Amino acid sequence: MAHTVHGDHTTERRNGWRERASRYALLPLRVFLGVTFIYAGLDKLTDDRFMSASGPGSVGELMRAVRDSSAVPWLVDLALRNPEAFGYAIGIGEVAVGLGTLVGLLARVAAAGGAFISLSLWLTVSWQSDPYYYGNDLPYLFCWVPLVLAGAPYWSMDALIRQRRYGRA
């Protein structure tokens, strides 16, 4: 490690901090997305109004309201065949993605699931947002991309499994 004349310990500490910061840079994103998706899924699953085919605040009403402004109306039509099942699929999917992301178990798969959910919601529910950046599903989609690429190499079940399988090397 290179040292400066004016304080080799300062340079060493700075380089060590930078290395640790870059190593754990995705951890806050994992925690945020994991907690947010768990919360969103539980919120849907515990809301009787949302899990209904019709009525104010129901997934069925939401799908009917966005059908004509959706980028993929066929996907909304698919959801409208059984709105309750679609609501449960989204809620359970969000909880599974959130848990996988938070604990780092099958982290890339969980992140890909989160990206798929966000993409689906963007193309259906928030597509009509004008300007586009008012819709929150598009930024969520792009937040998942680094986790799809990097997984959860630190502080995760994936890392623990990998460590036990291949040793500490």
Tab-separated table of N, CA and C in Angstrom, residues 11-166:
chain	number	residue	atom	x	y	z
A	11	THR	N	-3.596	7.929	5.059
A	11	THR	CA	-3.837	7.368	3.734
A	11	THR	C	-4.332	5.935	3.855
A	12	GLU	N	-3.749	5.186	4.741
A	12	GLU	CA	-4.154	3.798	4.945
A	12	GLU	C	-5.610	3.728	5.419
A	13	ARG	N	-5.972	4.584	6.365
A	13	ARG	CA	-7.354	4.605	6.860
A	13	ARG	C	-8.323	5.026	5.771
A	14	ARG	N	-7.946	6.046	4.996
A	14	ARG	CA	-8.816	6.529	3.925
A	14	ARG	C	-9.042	5.433	2.893
A	15	ASN	N	-7.986	4.742	2.488
A	15	ASN	CA	-8.117	3.666	1.508
A	15	ASN	C	-8.934	2.510	2.072
A	16	GLY	N	-8.751	2.197	3.341
A	16	GLY	CA	-9.531	1.143	3.981
A	16	GLY	C	-10.994	1.504	4.044
A	17	TRP	N	-11.295	2.752	4.351
A	17	TRP	CA	-12.687	3.206	4.405
A	17	TRP	C	-13.326	3.134	3.026
A	18	ARG	N	-12.601	3.572	2.011
A	18	ARG	CA	-13.135	3.538	0.643
A	18	ARG	C	-13.425	2.108	0.205
A	19	GLU	N	-12.527	1.214	0.535
A	19	GLU	CA	-12.715	-0.192	0.180
A	19	GLU	C	-13.957	-0.760	0.868
A	20	ARG	N	-14.111	-0.502	2.156
A	20	ARG	CA	-15.292	-0.985	2.884
A	20	ARG	C	-16.566	-0.335	2.345
A	21	ALA	N	-16.516	0.959	2.079
A	21	ALA	CA	-17.693	1.662	1.568
A	21	ALA	C	-18.125	1.085	0.225
A	22	SER	N	-17.187	0.816	-0.660
A	22	SER	CA	-17.561	0.259	-1.963
A	22	SER	C	-18.041	-1.185	-1.814
A	23	ARG	N	-17.496	-1.923	-0.877
A	23	ARG	CA	-17.908	-3.306	-0.653
A	23	ARG	C	-19.365	-3.371	-0.193
A	24	TYR	N	-19.762	-2.459	0.680
A	24	TYR	CA	-21.104	-2.493	1.260
A	24	TYR	C	-22.052	-1.458	0.651
A	25	ALA	N	-21.705	-0.907	-0.494
A	25	ALA	CA	-22.491	0.176	-1.099
A	25	ALA	C	-23.933	-0.226	-1.408
A	26	LEU	N	-24.164	-1.472	-1.753
A	26	LEU	CA	-25.510	-1.895	-2.112
A	26	LEU	C	-26.351	-2.322	-0.910
A	27	LEU	N	-25.738	-2.417	0.259
A	27	LEU	CA	-26.475	-2.853	1.444
A	27	LEU	C	-27.649	-1.932	1.788
A	28	PRO	N	-27.474	-0.594	1.794
A	28	PRO	CA	-28.633	0.266	2.071
A	28	PRO	C	-29.765	0.080	1.049
A	29	LEU	N	-29.414	-0.133	-0.193
A	29	LEU	CA	-30.426	-0.359	-1.234
A	29	LEU	C	-31.161	-1.669	-0.972
A	30	ARG	N	-30.416	-2.712	-0.598
A	30	ARG	CA	-31.039	-3.997	-0.258
A	30	ARG	C	-32.012	-3.857	0.903
A	31	VAL	N	-31.589	-3.154	1.948
A	31	VAL	CA	-32.449	-2.985	3.120
A	31	VAL	C	-33.696	-2.193	2.746
A	32	PHE	N	-33.516	-1.097	2.030
A	32	PHE	CA	-34.661	-0.270	1.633
A	32	PHE	C	-35.653	-1.065	0.786
A	33	LEU	N	-35.167	-1.704	-0.270
A	33	LEU	CA	-36.068	-2.442	-1.153
A	33	LEU	C	-36.696	-3.633	-0.439
A	34	GLY	N	-35.910	-4.330	0.363
A	34	GLY	CA	-36.445	-5.474	1.095
A	34	GLY	C	-37.562	-5.083	2.035
A	35	VAL	N	-37.316	-4.081	2.868
A	35	VAL	CA	-38.331	-3.626	3.825
A	35	VAL	C	-39.546	-3.062	3.091
A	36	THR	N	-39.308	-2.271	2.053
A	36	THR	CA	-40.404	-1.657	1.311
A	36	THR	C	-41.296	-2.708	0.653
A	37	PHE	N	-40.707	-3.715	0.034
A	37	PHE	CA	-41.512	-4.730	-0.636
A	37	PHE	C	-42.230	-5.637	0.365
A	38	ILE	N	-41.605	-5.947	1.486
A	38	ILE	CA	-42.303	-6.707	2.526
A	38	ILE	C	-43.515	-5.909	3.003
A	39	TYR	N	-43.298	-4.646	3.292
A	39	TYR	CA	-44.393	-3.781	3.763
A	39	TYR	C	-45.505	-3.683	2.717
A	40	ALA	N	-45.126	-3.454	1.454
A	40	ALA	CA	-46.131	-3.313	0.387
A	40	ALA	C	-46.937	-4.589	0.236
A	41	GLY	N	-46.273	-5.725	0.285
A	41	GLY	CA	-46.969	-6.998	0.149
A	41	GLY	C	-47.908	-7.262	1.311
A	42	LEU	N	-47.412	-7.046	2.539
A	42	LEU	CA	-48.264	-7.257	3.719
A	42	LEU	C	-49.432	-6.287	3.740
A	43	ASP	N	-49.190	-5.061	3.299
A	43	ASP	CA	-50.254	-4.062	3.238
A	43	ASP	C	-51.377	-4.536	2.317
A	44	LYS	N	-51.009	-5.099	1.173
A	44	LYS	CA	-52.019	-5.603	0.239
A	44	LYS	C	-52.724	-6.834	0.814
A	45	LEU	N	-51.934	-7.770	1.337
A	45	LEU	CA	-52.495	-9.036	1.817
A	45	LEU	C	-53.422	-8.875	3.017
A	46	THR	N	-53.245	-7.822	3.782
A	46	THR	CA	-54.076	-7.618	4.976
A	46	THR	C	-55.197	-6.607	4.761
A	47	ASP	N	-55.355	-6.146	3.533
A	47	ASP	CA	-56.401	-5.171	3.219
A	47	ASP	C	-57.537	-5.869	2.481
A	48	ASP	N	-58.629	-6.148	3.192
A	48	ASP	CA	-59.769	-6.838	2.583
A	48	ASP	C	-60.350	-6.063	1.405
A	49	ARG	N	-60.348	-4.743	1.515
A	49	ARG	CA	-60.872	-3.937	0.398
A	49	ARG	C	-60.019	-4.135	-0.843
A	50	PHE	N	-58.690	-4.110	-0.687
A	50	PHE	CA	-57.809	-4.261	-1.848
A	50	PHE	C	-57.985	-5.628	-2.498
A	51	MET	N	-58.136	-6.659	-1.702
A	51	MET	CA	-58.223	-8.025	-2.216
A	51	MET	C	-59.609	-8.387	-2.747
A	52	SER	N	-60.365	-7.408	-3.164
A	52	SER	CA	-61.712	-7.640	-3.710
A	52	SER	C	-61.717	-7.402	-5.217
A	53	ALA	N	-62.676	-8.035	-5.863
A	53	ALA	CA	-62.805	-7.881	-7.308
A	53	ALA	C	-63.422	-6.538	-7.690
A	54	SER	N	-64.179	-5.951	-6.759
A	54	SER	CA	-64.809	-4.674	-7.064
A	54	SER	C	-64.973	-3.866	-5.786
A	55	GLY	N	-65.307	-2.608	-5.971
A	55	GLY	CA	-65.509	-1.718	-4.840
A	55	GLY	C	-64.358	-0.741	-4.698
A	56	PRO	N	-64.603	0.346	-3.959
A	56	PRO	CA	-63.556	1.357	-3.765
A	56	PRO	C	-62.305	0.765	-3.125
A	57	GLY	N	-61.149	1.073	-3.700
A	57	GLY	CA	-59.873	0.611	-3.166
A	57	GLY	C	-59.521	-0.817	-3.515
A	58	SER	N	-60.330	-1.471	-4.361
A	58	SER	CA	-60.063	-2.875	-4.703
A	58	SER	C	-59.084	-2.983	-5.865
A	59	VAL	N	-58.425	-4.119	-5.936
A	59	VAL	CA	-57.505	-4.365	-7.041
A	59	VAL	C	-58.284	-4.417	-8.352
A	60	GLY	N	-59.514	-4.933	-8.309
A	60	GLY	CA	-60.344	-4.970	-9.512
A	60	GLY	C	-60.665	-3.582	-10.025
A	61	GLU	N	-61.046	-2.680	-9.111
A	61	GLU	CA	-61.333	-1.289	-9.511
A	61	GLU	C	-60.078	-0.620	-10.064
A	62	LEU	N	-58.963	-0.859	-9.412
A	62	LEU	CA	-57.693	-0.281	-9.871
A	62	LEU	C	-57.383	-0.740	-11.290
A	63	MET	N	-57.527	-2.025	-11.554
A	63	MET	CA	-57.235	-2.555	-12.884
A	63	MET	C	-58.202	-2.006	-13.935
A	64	ARG	N	-59.468	-1.886	-13.574
A	64	ARG	CA	-60.432	-1.305	-14.519
A	64	ARG	C	-60.103	0.167	-14.796
A	65	ALA	N	-59.656	0.881	-13.776
A	65	ALA	CA	-59.345	2.309	-13.928
A	65	ALA	C	-58.133	2.547	-14.826
A	66	VAL	N	-57.161	1.633	-14.826
A	66	VAL	CA	-55.940	1.853	-15.604
A	66	VAL	C	-55.941	1.115	-16.938
A	67	ARG	N	-56.963	0.326	-17.192
A	67	ARG	CA	-56.973	-0.542	-18.368
A	67	ARG	C	-56.733	0.218	-19.665
A	68	ASP	N	-57.449	1.303	-19.898
A	68	ASP	CA	-57.350	2.008	-21.174
A	68	ASP	C	-56.107	2.879	-21.304
A	69	SER	N	-55.468	3.203	-20.183
A	69	SER	CA	-54.256	4.021	-20.247
A	69	SER	C	-52.988	3.188	-20.082
A	70	SER	N	-53.127	1.906	-19.961
A	70	SER	CA	-52.003	1.003	-19.761
A	70	SER	C	-51.212	0.809	-21.047
A	71	ALA	N	-49.923	0.569	-20.908
A	71	ALA	CA	-49.090	0.262	-22.073
A	71	ALA	C	-49.352	-1.151	-22.572
A	72	VAL	N	-49.831	-2.009	-21.691
A	72	VAL	CA	-50.096	-3.406	-22.038
A	72	VAL	C	-51.498	-3.796	-21.540
A	73	PRO	N	-52.538	-3.348	-22.232
A	73	PRO	CA	-53.900	-3.641	-21.776
A	73	PRO	C	-54.196	-5.135	-21.665
A	74	TRP	N	-53.532	-5.958	-22.458
A	74	TRP	CA	-53.748	-7.410	-22.380
A	74	TRP	C	-53.336	-7.946	-21.012
A	75	LEU	N	-52.313	-7.327	-20.393
A	75	LEU	CA	-51.897	-7.756	-19.055
A	75	LEU	C	-52.950	-7.370	-18.020
A	76	VAL	N	-53.535	-6.201	-18.189
A	76	VAL	CA	-54.618	-5.779	-17.298
A	76	VAL	C	-55.822	-6.699	-17.492
A	77	ASP	N	-56.134	-7.050	-18.749
A	77	ASP	CA	-57.231	-7.979	-19.010
A	77	ASP	C	-56.983	-9.326	-18.335
A	78	LEU	N	-55.745	-9.778	-18.365
A	78	LEU	CA	-55.382	-11.028	-17.688
A	78	LEU	C	-55.641	-10.917	-16.186
A	79	ALA	N	-55.247	-9.798	-15.587
A	79	ALA	CA	-55.486	-9.577	-14.156
A	79	ALA	C	-56.975	-9.497	-13.853
A	80	LEU	N	-57.741	-8.940	-14.777
A	80	LEU	CA	-59.182	-8.781	-14.553
A	80	LEU	C	-59.957	-10.095	-14.656
A	81	ARG	N	-59.341	-11.135	-15.186
A	81	ARG	CA	-60.003	-12.445	-15.214
A	81	ARG	C	-60.250	-12.954	-13.799
A	82	ASN	N	-59.304	-12.647	-12.897
A	82	ASN	CA	-59.448	-13.036	-11.497
A	82	ASN	C	-58.687	-12.015	-10.648
A	83	PRO	N	-59.289	-10.862	-10.386
A	83	PRO	CA	-58.586	-9.795	-9.671
A	83	PRO	C	-58.076	-10.206	-8.286
A	84	GLU	N	-58.844	-11.035	-7.568
A	84	GLU	CA	-58.394	-11.463	-6.242
A	84	GLU	C	-57.107	-12.276	-6.345
A	85	ALA	N	-57.058	-13.210	-7.284
A	85	ALA	CA	-55.846	-14.027	-7.469
A	85	ALA	C	-54.662	-13.150	-7.868
A	86	PHE	N	-54.935	-12.174	-8.732
A	86	PHE	CA	-53.874	-11.250	-9.137
A	86	PHE	C	-53.375	-10.456	-7.925
A	87	GLY	N	-54.297	-9.985	-7.086
A	87	GLY	CA	-53.916	-9.250	-5.874
A	87	GLY	C	-53.071	-10.097	-4.953
A	88	TYR	N	-53.478	-11.355	-4.754
A	88	TYR	CA	-52.694	-12.255	-3.904
A	88	TYR	C	-51.333	-12.551	-4.528
A	89	ALA	N	-51.287	-12.736	-5.833
A	89	ALA	CA	-50.009	-12.999	-6.506
A	89	ALA	C	-49.045	-11.823	-6.324
A	90	ILE	N	-49.549	-10.614	-6.487
A	90	ILE	CA	-48.695	-9.436	-6.301
A	90	ILE	C	-48.246	-9.334	-4.843
A	91	GLY	N	-49.176	-9.467	-3.909
A	91	GLY	CA	-48.845	-9.353	-2.484
A	91	GLY	C	-47.848	-10.411	-2.038
A	92	ILE	N	-48.096	-11.668	-2.388
A	92	ILE	CA	-47.183	-12.760	-2.015
A	92	ILE	C	-45.842	-12.574	-2.710
A	93	GLY	N	-45.890	-12.181	-3.976
A	93	GLY	CA	-44.640	-11.931	-4.707
A	93	GLY	C	-43.816	-10.838	-4.064
A	94	GLU	N	-44.464	-9.755	-3.647
A	94	GLU	CA	-43.735	-8.659	-3.000
A	94	GLU	C	-43.113	-9.104	-1.676
A	95	VAL	N	-43.843	-9.882	-0.887
A	95	VAL	CA	-43.289	-10.372	0.381
A	95	VAL	C	-42.107	-11.300	0.112
A	96	ALA	N	-42.247	-12.226	-0.831
A	96	ALA	CA	-41.157	-13.158	-1.148
A	96	ALA	C	-39.920	-12.413	-1.652
A	97	VAL	N	-40.121	-11.468	-2.547
A	97	VAL	CA	-39.009	-10.663	-3.077
A	97	VAL	C	-38.354	-9.869	-1.950
A	98	GLY	N	-39.185	-9.250	-1.109
A	98	GLY	CA	-38.656	-8.456	-0.004
A	98	GLY	C	-37.842	-9.285	0.968
A	99	LEU	N	-38.356	-10.452	1.345
A	99	LEU	CA	-37.621	-11.320	2.269
A	99	LEU	C	-36.316	-11.815	1.659
A	100	GLY	N	-36.394	-12.269	0.409
A	100	GLY	CA	-35.181	-12.739	-0.266
A	100	GLY	C	-34.122	-11.659	-0.378
A	101	THR	N	-34.567	-10.444	-0.645
A	101	THR	CA	-33.644	-9.321	-0.773
A	101	THR	C	-33.076	-8.922	0.573
A	102	LEU	N	-33.925	-8.848	1.573
A	102	LEU	CA	-33.489	-8.406	2.893
A	102	LEU	C	-32.480	-9.367	3.512
A	103	VAL	N	-32.743	-10.657	3.440
A	103	VAL	CA	-31.818	-11.624	4.035
A	103	VAL	C	-30.749	-12.080	3.048
A	104	GLY	N	-30.897	-11.708	1.788
A	104	GLY	CA	-29.899	-12.056	0.788
A	104	GLY	C	-29.910	-13.527	0.435
A	105	LEU	N	-31.092	-14.117	0.329
A	105	LEU	CA	-31.222	-15.517	-0.063
A	105	LEU	C	-31.747	-15.568	-1.489
A	106	LEU	N	-30.970	-16.210	-2.366
A	106	LEU	CA	-31.272	-16.183	-3.798
A	106	LEU	C	-31.477	-14.735	-4.235
A	107	ALA	N	-30.524	-13.910	-3.845
A	107	ALA	CA	-30.660	-12.457	-3.984
A	107	ALA	C	-30.859	-12.007	-5.427
A	108	ARG	N	-30.146	-12.604	-6.357
A	108	ARG	CA	-30.325	-12.202	-7.759
A	108	ARG	C	-31.711	-12.596	-8.276
A	109	VAL	N	-32.173	-13.758	-7.870
A	109	VAL	CA	-33.515	-14.207	-8.267
A	109	VAL	C	-34.562	-13.278	-7.659
A	110	ALA	N	-34.388	-12.959	-6.380
A	110	ALA	CA	-35.319	-12.040	-5.707
A	110	ALA	C	-35.315	-10.677	-6.389
A	111	ALA	N	-34.132	-10.172	-6.721
A	111	ALA	CA	-34.037	-8.865	-7.384
A	111	ALA	C	-34.673	-8.908	-8.765
A	112	ALA	N	-34.487	-10.007	-9.488
A	112	ALA	CA	-35.130	-10.139	-10.799
A	112	ALA	C	-36.651	-10.165	-10.632
A	113	GLY	N	-37.126	-10.826	-9.575
A	113	GLY	CA	-38.564	-10.821	-9.288
A	113	GLY	C	-39.055	-9.421	-8.965
A	114	GLY	N	-38.280	-8.677	-8.179
A	114	GLY	CA	-38.638	-7.297	-7.857
A	114	GLY	C	-38.666	-6.425	-9.102
A	115	ALA	N	-37.696	-6.627	-9.980
A	115	ALA	CA	-37.660	-5.867	-11.233
A	115	ALA	C	-38.871	-6.217	-12.102
A	116	PHE	N	-39.238	-7.490	-12.145
A	116	PHE	CA	-40.398	-7.920	-12.920
A	116	PHE	C	-41.688	-7.316	-12.372
A	117	ILE	N	-41.850	-7.337	-11.051
A	117	ILE	CA	-43.037	-6.732	-10.434
A	117	ILE	C	-43.084	-5.239	-10.744
A	118	SER	N	-41.944	-4.563	-10.575
A	118	SER	CA	-41.902	-3.114	-10.829
A	118	SER	C	-42.190	-2.795	-12.293
A	119	LEU	N	-41.625	-3.595	-13.198
A	119	LEU	CA	-41.886	-3.396	-14.628
A	119	LEU	C	-43.365	-3.611	-14.934
A	120	SER	N	-43.942	-4.663	-14.392
A	120	SER	CA	-45.364	-4.949	-14.624
A	120	SER	C	-46.247	-3.821	-14.110
A	121	LEU	N	-45.944	-3.329	-12.909
A	121	LEU	CA	-46.741	-2.235	-12.354
A	121	LEU	C	-46.542	-0.943	-13.133
A	122	TRP	N	-45.316	-0.711	-13.615
A	122	TRP	CA	-45.074	0.496	-14.404
A	122	TRP	C	-45.861	0.447	-15.715
A	123	LEU	N	-45.842	-0.709	-16.376
A	123	LEU	CA	-46.527	-0.824	-17.666
A	123	LEU	C	-48.042	-0.843	-17.536
A	124	THR	N	-48.546	-1.094	-16.342
A	124	THR	CA	-49.998	-1.147	-16.154
A	124	THR	C	-50.501	0.030	-15.315
A	125	VAL	N	-50.109	0.091	-14.071
A	125	VAL	CA	-50.695	1.048	-13.133
A	125	VAL	C	-50.147	2.463	-13.299
A	126	SER	N	-48.843	2.608	-13.397
A	126	SER	CA	-48.284	3.968	-13.396
A	126	SER	C	-47.865	4.459	-14.776
A	127	TRP	N	-48.201	3.728	-15.820
A	127	TRP	CA	-47.833	4.122	-17.183
A	127	TRP	C	-48.373	5.501	-17.554
A	128	GLN	N	-49.568	5.823	-17.096
A	128	GLN	CA	-50.207	7.083	-17.483
A	128	GLN	C	-49.664	8.283	-16.725
A	129	SER	N	-48.756	8.093	-15.793
A	129	SER	CA	-48.193	9.227	-15.045
A	129	SER	C	-47.553	10.219	-16.010
A	130	ASP	N	-47.906	11.466	-15.851
A	130	ASP	CA	-47.389	12.497	-16.740
A	130	ASP	C	-46.978	13.705	-15.915
A	131	PRO	N	-45.718	14.045	-15.925
A	131	PRO	CA	-44.611	13.410	-16.615
A	131	PRO	C	-44.286	12.041	-16.005
A	132	TYR	N	-43.583	11.237	-16.783
A	132	TYR	CA	-43.323	9.838	-16.417
A	132	TYR	C	-42.663	9.678	-15.057
A	133	TYR	N	-41.876	10.649	-14.624
A	133	TYR	CA	-41.146	10.500	-13.369
A	133	TYR	C	-42.026	10.688	-12.140
A	134	TYR	N	-43.301	11.018	-12.332
A	134	TYR	CA	-44.229	11.054	-11.203
A	134	TYR	C	-44.620	9.638	-10.762
A	135	GLY	N	-44.537	8.699	-11.669
A	135	GLY	CA	-44.841	7.309	-11.327
A	135	GLY	C	-43.662	6.696	-10.586
A	136	ASN	N	-43.933	5.988	-9.505
A	136	ASN	CA	-42.823	5.470	-8.704
A	136	ASN	C	-42.329	4.101	-9.146
A	137	ASP	N	-43.030	3.401	-9.999
A	137	ASP	CA	-42.610	2.049	-10.353
A	137	ASP	C	-41.371	2.028	-11.254
A	138	LEU	N	-41.196	3.027	-12.090
A	138	LEU	CA	-40.022	3.077	-12.960
A	138	LEU	C	-38.720	3.239	-12.159
A	139	PRO	N	-38.640	4.159	-11.193
A	139	PRO	CA	-37.412	4.221	-10.380
A	139	PRO	C	-37.156	2.918	-9.600
A	140	TYR	N	-38.218	2.282	-9.100
A	140	TYR	CA	-38.030	0.999	-8.420
A	140	TYR	C	-37.424	-0.026	-9.368
A	141	LEU	N	-37.907	-0.054	-10.598
A	141	LEU	CA	-37.357	-0.974	-11.591
A	141	LEU	C	-35.840	-0.794	-11.703
A	142	PHE	N	-35.397	0.452	-11.814
A	142	PHE	CA	-33.968	0.690	-11.979
A	142	PHE	C	-33.186	0.504	-10.684
A	143	CYS	N	-33.842	0.598	-9.548
A	143	CYS	CA	-33.170	0.293	-8.274
A	143	CYS	C	-32.855	-1.193	-8.170
A	144	TRP	N	-33.657	-2.031	-8.798
A	144	TRP	CA	-33.422	-3.471	-8.750
A	144	TRP	C	-32.240	-3.895	-9.609
A	145	VAL	N	-31.928	-3.153	-10.648
A	145	VAL	CA	-30.895	-3.563	-11.604
A	145	VAL	C	-29.529	-3.824	-10.946
A	146	PRO	N	-29.002	-2.932	-10.088
A	146	PRO	CA	-27.704	-3.241	-9.463
A	146	PRO	C	-27.733	-4.519	-8.629
A	147	LEU	N	-28.877	-4.817	-8.018
A	147	LEU	CA	-28.972	-6.036	-7.212
A	147	LEU	C	-29.095	-7.278	-8.091
A	148	VAL	N	-29.705	-7.135	-9.264
A	148	VAL	CA	-29.728	-8.249	-10.216
A	148	VAL	C	-28.300	-8.547	-10.660
A	149	LEU	N	-27.522	-7.503	-10.931
A	149	LEU	CA	-26.153	-7.676	-11.417
A	149	LEU	C	-25.189	-8.166	-10.337
A	150	ALA	N	-25.302	-7.611	-9.139
A	150	ALA	CA	-24.315	-7.898	-8.089
A	150	ALA	C	-24.766	-8.953	-7.092
A	151	GLY	N	-26.039	-9.175	-6.965
A	151	GLY	CA	-26.515	-10.094	-5.928
A	151	GLY	C	-26.300	-9.486	-4.558
A	152	ALA	N	-26.064	-10.339	-3.589
A	152	ALA	CA	-25.835	-9.902	-2.210
A	152	ALA	C	-24.571	-10.589	-1.694
A	153	PRO	N	-23.406	-10.075	-2.093
A	153	PRO	CA	-22.163	-10.768	-1.753
A	153	PRO	C	-21.749	-10.635	-0.284
A	154	TYR	N	-22.334	-9.716	0.456
A	154	TYR	CA	-21.962	-9.497	1.851
A	154	TYR	C	-23.210	-9.445	2.716
A	155	TRP	N	-23.054	-9.850	3.952
A	155	TRP	CA	-24.131	-9.820	4.946
A	155	TRP	C	-25.392	-10.457	4.382
A	156	SER	N	-25.270	-11.671	3.895
A	156	SER	CA	-26.407	-12.326	3.261
A	156	SER	C	-26.334	-13.837	3.483
A	157	MET	N	-27.469	-14.461	3.320
A	157	MET	CA	-27.520	-15.920	3.373
A	157	MET	C	-26.741	-16.510	2.198
A	158	ASP	N	-26.801	-15.873	1.035
A	158	ASP	CA	-26.038	-16.351	-0.114
A	158	ASP	C	-24.546	-16.403	0.205
A	159	ALA	N	-24.032	-15.351	0.856
A	159	ALA	CA	-22.611	-15.312	1.214
A	159	ALA	C	-22.283	-16.388	2.245
A	160	LEU	N	-23.170	-16.584	3.207
A	160	LEU	CA	-22.961	-17.607	4.221
A	160	LEU	C	-22.945	-19.001	3.594
A	161	ILE	N	-23.868	-19.268	2.711
A	161	ILE	CA	-23.916	-20.564	2.022
A	161	ILE	C	-22.667	-20.765	1.179
A	162	ARG	N	-22.283	-19.732	0.445
A	162	ARG	CA	-21.084	-19.803	-0.389
A	162	ARG	C	-19.852	-20.046	0.460
A	163	GLN	N	-19.768	-19.357	1.596
A	163	GLN	CA	-18.632	-19.503	2.510
A	163	GLN	C	-18.543	-20.921	3.053
A	164	ARG	N	-19.672	-21.486	3.428
A	164	ARG	CA	-19.678	-22.859	3.957
A	164	ARG	C	-19.383	-23.875	2.868
A	165	ARG	N	-19.848	-23.600	1.662
A	165	ARG	CA	-19.642	-24.545	0.561
A	165	ARG	C	-18.192	-24.538	0.084
A	166	TYR	N	-17.607	-23.358	-0.030
A	166	TYR	CA	-16.269	-23.250	-0.613
A	166	TYR	C	-15.196	-22.897	0.398
